[in-house]
Amino acid sequence: MNEIVDQNRRRKQAAIAGMLGVSLVTGIVVTAMAPDPAVVEVPMWVQFVANLALLLLGFRWLQIDSAELDIRRPLWLNIGIILLAAVFVPYYFYKTRPAGARVVPILSFFGLVIACAMASAVGTVLMAAVQPGAPPPPTF
């Protein structure tokens, strides 16, 4: 039983690491394709592919969590997560966690959203630093 819990934990961590990696790569790709932030001419498919990858990894995490808790998410909740994750993922955590254990997963979800935004920003800065004609990095 402990082995299954450890395996699920590793799978969840891999999904989260994948989301952070996709965010980092997205920042790199978008900056490589449109180095001038004032003129963003990145093809729409690039952001679509990135969002789809994040969605699939997020659903993978939810699938592992639901299996771990022996919960079946209704179709309307899955659709809600696709359309408005910022509302429906916290709702999922609220409904699936006992009272007193709801705040940490909800805040962790929003922390992951912020971490993905930061990973994308790091990718942007890294790519901008190595592009020809890029301004020198700031010195502190």
CSV table of N, CA and C in Angstrom, one decimal:
chain,number,residue,atom,x,y,z
A,1,MET,N,0.8,-1.2,0.0
A,1,MET,CA,0.0,0.0,0.0
A,1,MET,C,0.9,1.3,0.0
A,2,ASN,N,1.9,1.3,0.8
A,2,ASN,CA,2.8,2.4,0.9
A,2,ASN,C,3.5,2.6,-0.5
A,3,GLU,N,3.8,1.6,-1.2
A,3,GLU,CA,4.4,1.7,-2.5
A,3,GLU,C,3.5,2.4,-3.5
A,4,ILE,N,2.2,2.1,-3.4
A,4,ILE,CA,1.2,2.7,-4.3
A,4,ILE,C,1.1,4.2,-4.0
A,5,VAL,N,1.1,4.6,-2.7
A,5,VAL,CA,1.1,6.0,-2.3
A,5,VAL,C,2.3,6.7,-2.8
A,6,ASP,N,3.5,6.1,-2.7
A,6,ASP,CA,4.7,6.7,-3.2
A,6,ASP,C,4.7,6.9,-4.7
A,7,GLN,N,4.2,5.8,-5.4
A,7,GLN,CA,4.1,5.9,-6.8
A,7,GLN,C,3.2,7.0,-7.3
A,8,ASN,N,2.0,7.2,-6.6
A,8,ASN,CA,1.1,8.2,-6.9
A,8,ASN,C,1.7,9.6,-6.7
A,9,ARG,N,2.4,9.7,-5.6
A,9,ARG,CA,3.1,11.0,-5.2
A,9,ARG,C,4.1,11.4,-6.3
A,10,ARG,N,4.9,10.4,-6.7
A,10,ARG,CA,5.9,10.6,-7.8
A,10,ARG,C,5.2,11.0,-9.1
A,11,ARG,N,4.1,10.4,-9.4
A,11,ARG,CA,3.4,10.7,-10.7
A,11,ARG,C,2.8,12.1,-10.6
A,12,LYS,N,2.3,12.5,-9.4
A,12,LYS,CA,1.8,13.8,-9.3
A,12,LYS,C,2.9,14.9,-9.4
A,13,GLN,N,4.0,14.6,-8.8
A,13,GLN,CA,5.2,15.5,-8.9
A,13,GLN,C,5.7,15.6,-10.3
A,14,ALA,N,5.6,14.5,-11.0
A,14,ALA,CA,6.1,14.5,-12.4
A,14,ALA,C,5.1,15.4,-13.3
A,15,ALA,N,3.8,15.3,-13.0
A,15,ALA,CA,2.9,16.2,-13.7
A,15,ALA,C,3.1,17.6,-13.4
A,16,ILE,N,3.4,18.0,-12.2
A,16,ILE,CA,3.6,19.3,-11.8
A,16,ILE,C,5.0,19.8,-12.4
A,17,ALA,N,6.0,19.0,-12.4
A,17,ALA,CA,7.3,19.3,-13.0
A,17,ALA,C,7.1,19.5,-14.5
A,18,GLY,N,6.2,18.7,-15.1
A,18,GLY,CA,5.9,18.8,-16.5
A,18,GLY,C,5.3,20.2,-16.8
A,19,MET,N,4.3,20.6,-16.0
A,19,MET,CA,3.7,21.9,-16.2
A,19,MET,C,4.7,23.0,-16.1
A,20,LEU,N,5.5,22.9,-15.1
A,20,LEU,CA,6.6,24.0,-15.0
A,20,LEU,C,7.5,24.0,-16.2
A,21,GLY,N,7.9,22.8,-16.7
A,21,GLY,CA,8.7,22.7,-17.9
A,21,GLY,C,8.1,23.2,-19.1
A,22,VAL,N,6.8,22.9,-19.3
A,22,VAL,CA,6.0,23.4,-20.5
A,22,VAL,C,6.0,25.0,-20.4
A,23,SER,N,5.8,25.5,-19.2
A,23,SER,CA,5.7,27.0,-19.0
A,23,SER,C,7.1,27.6,-19.4
A,24,LEU,N,8.2,27.0,-18.9
A,24,LEU,CA,9.5,27.5,-19.2
A,24,LEU,C,9.7,27.5,-20.7
A,25,VAL,N,9.5,26.4,-21.3
A,25,VAL,CA,9.7,26.3,-22.8
A,25,VAL,C,8.8,27.2,-23.6
A,26,THR,N,7.6,27.4,-23.1
A,26,THR,CA,6.7,28.4,-23.8
A,26,THR,C,7.3,29.8,-23.7
A,27,GLY,N,7.8,30.2,-22.6
A,27,GLY,CA,8.5,31.5,-22.5
A,27,GLY,C,9.6,31.6,-23.5
A,28,ILE,N,10.4,30.5,-23.6
A,28,ILE,CA,11.5,30.5,-24.5
A,28,ILE,C,11.1,30.6,-26.0
A,29,VAL,N,10.1,29.8,-26.3
A,29,VAL,CA,9.6,29.7,-27.7
A,29,VAL,C,8.9,31.1,-28.1
A,30,VAL,N,8.1,31.6,-27.3
A,30,VAL,CA,7.4,32.8,-27.6
A,30,VAL,C,8.4,34.0,-27.8
A,31,THR,N,9.4,34.0,-26.9
A,31,THR,CA,10.5,35.1,-27.1
A,31,THR,C,11.3,34.9,-28.3
A,32,ALA,N,11.6,33.6,-28.6
A,32,ALA,CA,12.4,33.3,-29.8
A,32,ALA,C,11.6,33.7,-31.1
A,33,MET,N,10.3,33.5,-31.1
A,33,MET,CA,9.5,33.8,-32.3
A,33,MET,C,9.2,35.3,-32.4
A,34,ALA,N,9.1,36.0,-31.2
A,34,ALA,CA,8.8,37.4,-31.2
A,34,ALA,C,9.7,38.2,-30.2
A,35,PRO,N,10.9,38.4,-30.6
A,35,PRO,CA,11.8,39.0,-29.7
A,35,PRO,C,11.5,40.4,-29.2
A,36,ASP,N,10.7,41.1,-30.0
A,36,ASP,CA,10.3,42.5,-29.6
A,36,ASP,C,8.9,42.4,-28.9
A,37,PRO,N,8.9,42.6,-27.5
A,37,PRO,CA,7.7,42.5,-26.8
A,37,PRO,C,6.6,43.4,-27.2
A,38,ALA,N,7.0,44.6,-27.9
A,38,ALA,CA,5.9,45.5,-28.4
A,38,ALA,C,5.2,45.0,-29.6
A,39,VAL,N,5.8,44.1,-30.3
A,39,VAL,CA,5.2,43.5,-31.6
A,39,VAL,C,5.2,42.0,-31.4
A,40,VAL,N,4.1,41.5,-30.8
A,40,VAL,CA,4.0,40.1,-30.6
A,40,VAL,C,3.3,39.5,-31.8
A,41,GLU,N,4.1,38.7,-32.6
A,41,GLU,CA,3.5,38.1,-33.8
A,41,GLU,C,3.7,36.6,-33.7
A,42,VAL,N,3.4,36.0,-32.6
A,42,VAL,CA,3.6,34.6,-32.4
A,42,VAL,C,2.4,33.9,-33.0
A,43,PRO,N,2.5,32.9,-33.8
A,43,PRO,CA,1.4,32.1,-34.3
A,43,PRO,C,0.5,31.6,-33.2
A,44,MET,N,-0.8,31.6,-33.4
A,44,MET,CA,-1.8,31.2,-32.3
A,44,MET,C,-1.6,29.8,-32.0
A,45,TRP,N,-1.1,28.9,-32.9
A,45,TRP,CA,-1.0,27.5,-32.6
A,45,TRP,C,0.1,27.3,-31.5
A,46,VAL,N,1.1,28.2,-31.3
A,46,VAL,CA,2.1,28.0,-30.3
A,46,VAL,C,1.4,28.0,-28.9
A,47,GLN,N,0.6,29.1,-28.7
A,47,GLN,CA,0.0,29.2,-27.4
A,47,GLN,C,-1.1,28.1,-27.2
A,48,PHE,N,-1.7,27.7,-28.3
A,48,PHE,CA,-2.7,26.6,-28.2
A,48,PHE,C,-2.0,25.3,-27.8
A,49,VAL,N,-0.9,25.0,-28.4
A,49,VAL,CA,-0.2,23.7,-28.0
A,49,VAL,C,0.3,23.8,-26.6
A,50,ALA,N,0.8,24.9,-26.2
A,50,ALA,CA,1.2,25.1,-24.8
A,50,ALA,C,0.1,24.9,-23.8
A,51,ASN,N,-1.0,25.6,-24.1
A,51,ASN,CA,-2.2,25.5,-23.2
A,51,ASN,C,-2.8,24.0,-23.2
A,52,LEU,N,-2.8,23.4,-24.3
A,52,LEU,CA,-3.2,22.0,-24.4
A,52,LEU,C,-2.3,21.1,-23.6
A,53,ALA,N,-1.0,21.3,-23.6
A,53,ALA,CA,-0.1,20.5,-22.8
A,53,ALA,C,-0.3,20.7,-21.4
A,54,LEU,N,-0.5,22.0,-21.0
A,54,LEU,CA,-0.8,22.3,-19.6
A,54,LEU,C,-2.1,21.6,-19.1
A,55,LEU,N,-3.1,21.7,-20.0
A,55,LEU,CA,-4.4,21.1,-19.6
A,55,LEU,C,-4.3,19.6,-19.5
A,56,LEU,N,-3.6,18.9,-20.4
A,56,LEU,CA,-3.4,17.5,-20.3
A,56,LEU,C,-2.6,17.1,-19.0
A,57,LEU,N,-1.6,17.8,-18.7
A,57,LEU,CA,-0.8,17.5,-17.5
A,57,LEU,C,-1.6,17.8,-16.2
A,58,GLY,N,-2.4,18.8,-16.3
A,58,GLY,CA,-3.3,19.1,-15.1
A,58,GLY,C,-4.3,18.0,-14.9
A,59,PHE,N,-4.9,17.5,-16.0
A,59,PHE,CA,-5.9,16.5,-15.9
A,59,PHE,C,-5.2,15.2,-15.5
A,60,ARG,N,-4.0,15.0,-15.9
A,60,ARG,CA,-3.2,13.8,-15.4
A,60,ARG,C,-3.1,13.8,-13.9
A,61,TRP,N,-2.8,15.0,-13.4
A,61,TRP,CA,-2.7,15.1,-11.9
A,61,TRP,C,-4.0,14.9,-11.3
A,62,LEU,N,-5.1,15.4,-11.8
A,62,LEU,CA,-6.4,15.2,-11.3
A,62,LEU,C,-6.8,13.8,-11.4
A,63,GLN,N,-6.5,13.1,-12.4
A,63,GLN,CA,-6.8,11.7,-12.6
A,63,GLN,C,-6.1,10.8,-11.5
A,64,ILE,N,-4.9,11.1,-11.2
A,64,ILE,CA,-4.1,10.4,-10.2
A,64,ILE,C,-4.8,10.7,-8.8
A,65,ASP,N,-5.1,11.9,-8.6
A,65,ASP,CA,-5.7,12.3,-7.3
A,65,ASP,C,-7.0,11.7,-7.1
A,66,SER,N,-7.8,11.7,-8.2
A,66,SER,CA,-9.2,11.1,-8.1
A,66,SER,C,-9.1,9.6,-7.8
A,67,ALA,N,-8.2,8.9,-8.5
A,67,ALA,CA,-8.0,7.5,-8.3
A,67,ALA,C,-7.5,7.2,-6.9
A,68,GLU,N,-6.6,8.1,-6.4
A,68,GLU,CA,-6.1,7.9,-5.0
A,68,GLU,C,-7.2,8.0,-4.0
A,69,LEU,N,-8.1,9.0,-4.2
A,69,LEU,CA,-9.2,9.2,-3.3
A,69,LEU,C,-10.4,8.4,-3.6
A,70,ASP,N,-10.4,7.6,-4.7
A,70,ASP,CA,-11.5,6.8,-5.1
A,70,ASP,C,-12.7,7.7,-5.4
A,71,ILE,N,-12.5,8.7,-6.2
A,71,ILE,CA,-13.5,9.7,-6.5
A,71,ILE,C,-13.7,9.7,-8.0
A,72,ARG,N,-15.0,9.8,-8.5
A,72,ARG,CA,-15.3,9.9,-9.9
A,72,ARG,C,-15.8,11.3,-10.1
A,73,ARG,N,-15.0,12.1,-10.9
A,73,ARG,CA,-15.5,13.5,-11.2
A,73,ARG,C,-16.6,13.4,-12.2
A,74,PRO,N,-17.7,14.2,-12.0
A,74,PRO,CA,-18.7,14.3,-13.0
A,74,PRO,C,-18.3,15.0,-14.3
A,75,LEU,N,-18.9,14.8,-15.4
A,75,LEU,CA,-18.6,15.4,-16.6
A,75,LEU,C,-18.7,16.9,-16.6
A,76,TRP,N,-19.7,17.4,-15.9
A,76,TRP,CA,-19.8,18.9,-15.8
A,76,TRP,C,-18.6,19.5,-15.1
A,77,LEU,N,-18.0,18.8,-14.1
A,77,LEU,CA,-16.8,19.3,-13.4
A,77,LEU,C,-15.6,19.3,-14.4
A,78,ASN,N,-15.5,18.3,-15.1
A,78,ASN,CA,-14.4,18.2,-16.1
A,78,ASN,C,-14.5,19.4,-17.1
A,79,ILE,N,-15.7,19.6,-17.6
A,79,ILE,CA,-16.0,20.7,-18.6
A,79,ILE,C,-15.7,22.1,-17.9
A,80,GLY,N,-16.1,22.2,-16.6
A,80,GLY,CA,-15.8,23.4,-15.9
A,80,GLY,C,-14.3,23.7,-15.7
A,81,ILE,N,-13.6,22.6,-15.5
A,81,ILE,CA,-12.1,22.7,-15.3
A,81,ILE,C,-11.5,23.2,-16.6
A,82,ILE,N,-12.0,22.7,-17.7
A,82,ILE,CA,-11.5,23.1,-19.0
A,82,ILE,C,-11.8,24.6,-19.3
A,83,LEU,N,-13.0,25.0,-19.0
A,83,LEU,CA,-13.4,26.4,-19.3
A,83,LEU,C,-13.0,27.4,-18.3
A,84,LEU,N,-12.9,27.1,-17.0
A,84,LEU,CA,-12.6,28.0,-16.0
A,84,LEU,C,-11.9,27.4,-14.8
A,85,ALA,N,-10.7,27.0,-15.0
A,85,ALA,CA,-9.9,26.2,-14.0
A,85,ALA,C,-9.8,26.9,-12.7
A,86,ALA,N,-9.7,28.3,-12.7
A,86,ALA,CA,-9.5,29.0,-11.5
A,86,ALA,C,-10.6,28.9,-10.6
A,87,VAL,N,-11.8,28.5,-11.0
A,87,VAL,CA,-13.0,28.4,-10.2
A,87,VAL,C,-13.2,26.9,-9.9
A,88,PHE,N,-13.1,26.0,-10.9
A,88,PHE,CA,-13.5,24.6,-10.7
A,88,PHE,C,-12.4,23.7,-10.1
A,89,VAL,N,-11.2,24.0,-10.2
A,89,VAL,CA,-10.2,23.2,-9.5
A,89,VAL,C,-10.2,23.5,-8.0
A,90,PRO,N,-10.3,24.7,-7.6
A,90,PRO,CA,-10.5,24.9,-6.1
A,90,PRO,C,-11.8,24.3,-5.6
A,91,TYR,N,-12.9,24.3,-6.5
A,91,TYR,CA,-14.1,23.6,-6.1
A,91,TYR,C,-13.9,22.1,-5.9
A,92,TYR,N,-13.1,21.5,-6.8
A,92,TYR,CA,-12.8,20.1,-6.7
A,92,TYR,C,-12.1,19.8,-5.4
A,93,PHE,N,-11.1,20.7,-5.0
A,93,PHE,CA,-10.4,20.5,-3.8
A,93,PHE,C,-11.3,20.7,-2.6
A,94,TYR,N,-12.2,21.6,-2.7
A,94,TYR,CA,-13.2,21.9,-1.6
A,94,TYR,C,-14.1,20.7,-1.3
A,95,LYS,N,-14.6,20.1,-2.4
A,95,LYS,CA,-15.5,19.0,-2.3
A,95,LYS,C,-14.8,17.7,-2.0
A,96,THR,N,-13.5,17.5,-2.3
A,96,THR,CA,-12.9,16.2,-2.1
A,96,THR,C,-12.0,16.2,-0.8
A,97,ARG,N,-11.8,17.3,-0.2
A,97,ARG,CA,-11.0,17.3,1.1
A,97,ARG,C,-11.9,17.5,2.3
A,98,PRO,N,-11.5,16.9,3.4
A,98,PRO,CA,-12.3,17.1,4.6
A,98,PRO,C,-12.1,18.5,5.2
A,99,ALA,N,-13.1,18.9,5.9
A,99,ALA,CA,-13.0,20.2,6.6
A,99,ALA,C,-11.7,20.3,7.3
A,100,GLY,N,-11.0,21.4,7.2
A,100,GLY,CA,-9.7,21.6,7.9
A,100,GLY,C,-8.5,21.3,7.0
A,101,ALA,N,-8.8,20.6,5.9
A,101,ALA,CA,-7.7,20.2,5.0
A,101,ALA,C,-7.9,20.7,3.6
A,102,ARG,N,-8.7,21.8,3.5
A,102,ARG,CA,-9.1,22.3,2.2
A,102,ARG,C,-8.2,23.5,1.7
A,103,VAL,N,-7.7,24.3,2.7
A,103,VAL,CA,-7.0,25.5,2.3
A,103,VAL,C,-5.7,25.2,1.6
A,104,VAL,N,-4.9,24.3,2.2
A,104,VAL,CA,-3.6,24.0,1.6
A,104,VAL,C,-3.7,23.6,0.1
A,105,PRO,N,-4.5,22.6,-0.3
A,105,PRO,CA,-4.5,22.3,-1.7
A,105,PRO,C,-5.0,23.4,-2.6
A,106,ILE,N,-6.0,24.2,-2.1
A,106,ILE,CA,-6.5,25.3,-2.9
A,106,ILE,C,-5.4,26.4,-3.1
A,107,LEU,N,-4.7,26.7,-2.0
A,107,LEU,CA,-3.6,27.7,-2.1
A,107,LEU,C,-2.5,27.2,-2.9
A,108,SER,N,-2.2,25.9,-2.8
A,108,SER,CA,-1.2,25.2,-3.6
A,108,SER,C,-1.5,25.3,-5.1
A,109,PHE,N,-2.7,25.2,-5.5
A,109,PHE,CA,-3.1,25.3,-6.9
A,109,PHE,C,-2.8,26.7,-7.4
A,110,PHE,N,-3.2,27.7,-6.6
A,110,PHE,CA,-2.9,29.1,-7.1
A,110,PHE,C,-1.4,29.4,-7.0
A,111,GLY,N,-0.7,28.7,-6.1
A,111,GLY,CA,0.8,28.8,-6.1
A,111,GLY,C,1.4,28.2,-7.4
A,112,LEU,N,0.8,27.1,-7.8
A,112,LEU,CA,1.3,26.5,-9.1
A,112,LEU,C,1.0,27.4,-10.3
A,113,VAL,N,-0.2,28.0,-10.3
A,113,VAL,CA,-0.5,29.0,-11.4
A,113,VAL,C,0.6,30.1,-11.4
A,114,ILE,N,0.9,30.6,-10.3
A,114,ILE,CA,1.9,31.7,-10.2
A,114,ILE,C,3.3,31.1,-10.6
A,115,ALA,N,3.6,29.9,-10.1
A,115,ALA,CA,4.9,29.3,-10.5
A,115,ALA,C,5.0,29.1,-12.0
A,116,CYS,N,3.9,28.7,-12.6
A,116,CYS,CA,4.0,28.5,-14.1
A,116,CYS,C,4.2,29.8,-14.8
A,117,ALA,N,3.6,30.9,-14.3
A,117,ALA,CA,3.8,32.2,-14.9
A,117,ALA,C,5.2,32.7,-14.7
A,118,MET,N,5.8,32.4,-13.5
A,118,MET,CA,7.2,32.7,-13.2
A,118,MET,C,8.1,31.9,-14.1
A,119,ALA,N,7.8,30.6,-14.3
A,119,ALA,CA,8.7,29.8,-15.2
A,119,ALA,C,8.6,30.3,-16.6
A,120,SER,N,7.5,30.7,-17.1
A,120,SER,CA,7.4,31.3,-18.4
A,120,SER,C,8.2,32.6,-18.5
A,121,ALA,N,8.1,33.4,-17.4
A,121,ALA,CA,8.9,34.7,-17.4
A,121,ALA,C,10.4,34.4,-17.4
A,122,VAL,N,10.8,33.4,-16.7
A,122,VAL,CA,12.2,33.0,-16.6
A,122,VAL,C,12.7,32.5,-18.0
A,123,GLY,N,11.8,31.7,-18.7
A,123,GLY,CA,12.1,31.3,-20.1
A,123,GLY,C,12.3,32.5,-21.0
A,124,THR,N,11.4,33.5,-20.8
A,124,THR,CA,11.5,34.7,-21.6
A,124,THR,C,12.8,35.5,-21.4
A,125,VAL,N,13.2,35.6,-20.1
A,125,VAL,CA,14.4,36.3,-19.8
A,125,VAL,C,15.6,35.6,-20.3
A,126,LEU,N,15.6,34.2,-20.2
A,126,LEU,CA,16.8,33.4,-20.7
A,126,LEU,C,16.9,33.6,-22.2
A,127,MET,N,15.8,33.5,-22.9
A,127,MET,CA,15.9,33.6,-24.3
A,127,MET,C,16.3,35.0,-24.8
A,128,ALA,N,15.7,36.0,-24.1
A,128,ALA,CA,16.1,37.4,-24.5
A,128,ALA,C,17.6,37.6,-24.2
A,129,ALA,N,18.2,37.0,-23.2
A,129,ALA,CA,19.6,37.2,-22.9
A,129,ALA,C,20.5,36.6,-23.9
A,130,VAL,N,20.1,35.5,-24.6
A,130,VAL,CA,21.0,34.9,-25.6
A,130,VAL,C,20.7,35.3,-27.0
A,131,GLN,N,19.6,36.0,-27.3
A,131,GLN,CA,19.3,36.4,-28.7
A,131,GLN,C,20.3,37.5,-29.1
A,132,PRO,N,20.6,37.4,-30.4
A,132,PRO,CA,21.5,38.4,-31.0
A,132,PRO,C,20.8,39.8,-30.9
A,133,GLY,N,21.6,40.8,-30.5
A,133,GLY,CA,21.1,42.1,-30.4
A,133,GLY,C,20.3,42.4,-29.1
A,134,ALA,N,20.3,41.4,-28.2
A,134,ALA,CA,19.5,41.6,-27.0
A,134,ALA,C,20.3,42.6,-26.1
A,135,PRO,N,19.5,43.3,-25.3
A,135,PRO,CA,20.2,44.3,-24.4
A,135,PRO,C,20.9,43.5,-23.3
A,136,PRO,N,22.0,44.0,-22.8
A,136,PRO,CA,22.7,43.3,-21.8
A,136,PRO,C,21.9,43.1,-20.5
A,137,PRO,N,22.1,41.9,-19.9
A,137,PRO,CA,21.3,41.7,-18.6
A,137,PRO,C,21.6,42.7,-17.6
A,138,PRO,N,20.6,43.0,-16.7
A,138,PRO,CA,20.9,44.0,-15.7
A,138,PRO,C,21.9,43.5,-14.7
A,139,THR,N,22.7,44.5,-14.2
A,139,THR,CA,23.7,44.2,-13.2
A,139,THR,C,23.2,44.7,-11.8
A,140,PHE,N,23.6,44.0,-10.8
A,140,PHE,CA,23.2,44.4,-9.5
A,140,PHE,C,24.3,44.7,-8.6
